[in-house]
Amino acid sequence: MKVRYDPKADILYILIREGPVADTDEVDDDVWFEYDEEGNVVGIEIWNAGENVIRKSLLEIERYTKGLKGEIKA
C-alpha cells in the first residue's frame, strides 16, 4: 500500500494494489474508489482531504487525548 498527498490539489490517494484501473465509482462526497477488472478495490482517492480526512482525524485525536490522564510523551 502507498499513500500520496497533493497539498496543492488537496487530494489524498491510497494505492492498495498496483495494476490497471477498470472502473471508478464515487462512493461518497469527494471519495472515489478505483476497481480492477475483477471488481477489487485498487485505489481510493479523497478530494478536499484537508477537510474530509486530516481535520476530522485531528479532531478525533484531540477528543481522545482529552480523556487521557498525564502527559503524552513521544
CSV table of N, CA and C in Angstrom, one decimal, residues 4-12 47-50:
chain,number,residue,atom,x,y,z
A,4,ARG,N,-0.3,8.9,-1.1
A,4,ARG,CA,0.3,10.1,-1.6
A,4,ARG,C,-0.7,11.2,-1.3
A,5,TYR,N,-0.1,12.4,-1.0
A,5,TYR,CA,-1.0,13.6,-0.8
A,5,TYR,C,-0.5,14.7,-1.6
A,6,ASP,N,-1.4,15.3,-2.3
A,6,ASP,CA,-1.0,16.5,-3.2
A,6,ASP,C,-1.6,17.7,-2.4
A,7,PRO,N,-0.8,18.5,-1.8
A,7,PRO,CA,-1.3,19.7,-1.0
A,7,PRO,C,-1.9,20.8,-1.9
A,8,LYS,N,-1.4,20.9,-3.1
A,8,LYS,CA,-2.0,22.0,-3.9
A,8,LYS,C,-3.4,21.6,-4.4
A,9,ALA,N,-3.6,20.4,-4.7
A,9,ALA,CA,-5.0,19.9,-5.1
A,9,ALA,C,-5.8,19.5,-4.0
A,10,ASP,N,-5.1,19.3,-2.8
A,10,ASP,CA,-5.8,18.8,-1.6
A,10,ASP,C,-6.4,17.4,-1.8
A,11,ILE,N,-5.7,16.5,-2.5
A,11,ILE,CA,-6.1,15.2,-2.8
A,11,ILE,C,-5.2,14.1,-2.1
A,12,LEU,N,-5.9,13.2,-1.4
A,12,LEU,CA,-5.2,12.1,-0.8
A,12,LEU,C,-5.5,10.9,-1.7
A,47,TRP,N,-10.9,13.7,-2.3
A,47,TRP,CA,-10.8,15.1,-2.6
A,47,TRP,C,-11.1,15.9,-1.4
A,48,ASN,N,-10.5,17.1,-1.3
A,48,ASN,CA,-10.7,18.0,-0.2
A,48,ASN,C,-10.2,17.3,1.1
A,49,ALA,N,-9.1,16.6,1.0
A,49,ALA,CA,-8.6,15.7,2.1
A,49,ALA,C,-8.3,16.5,3.3
A,50,GLY,N,-7.9,17.8,3.2
A,50,GLY,CA,-7.6,18.6,4.4
A,50,GLY,C,-8.8,18.7,5.3
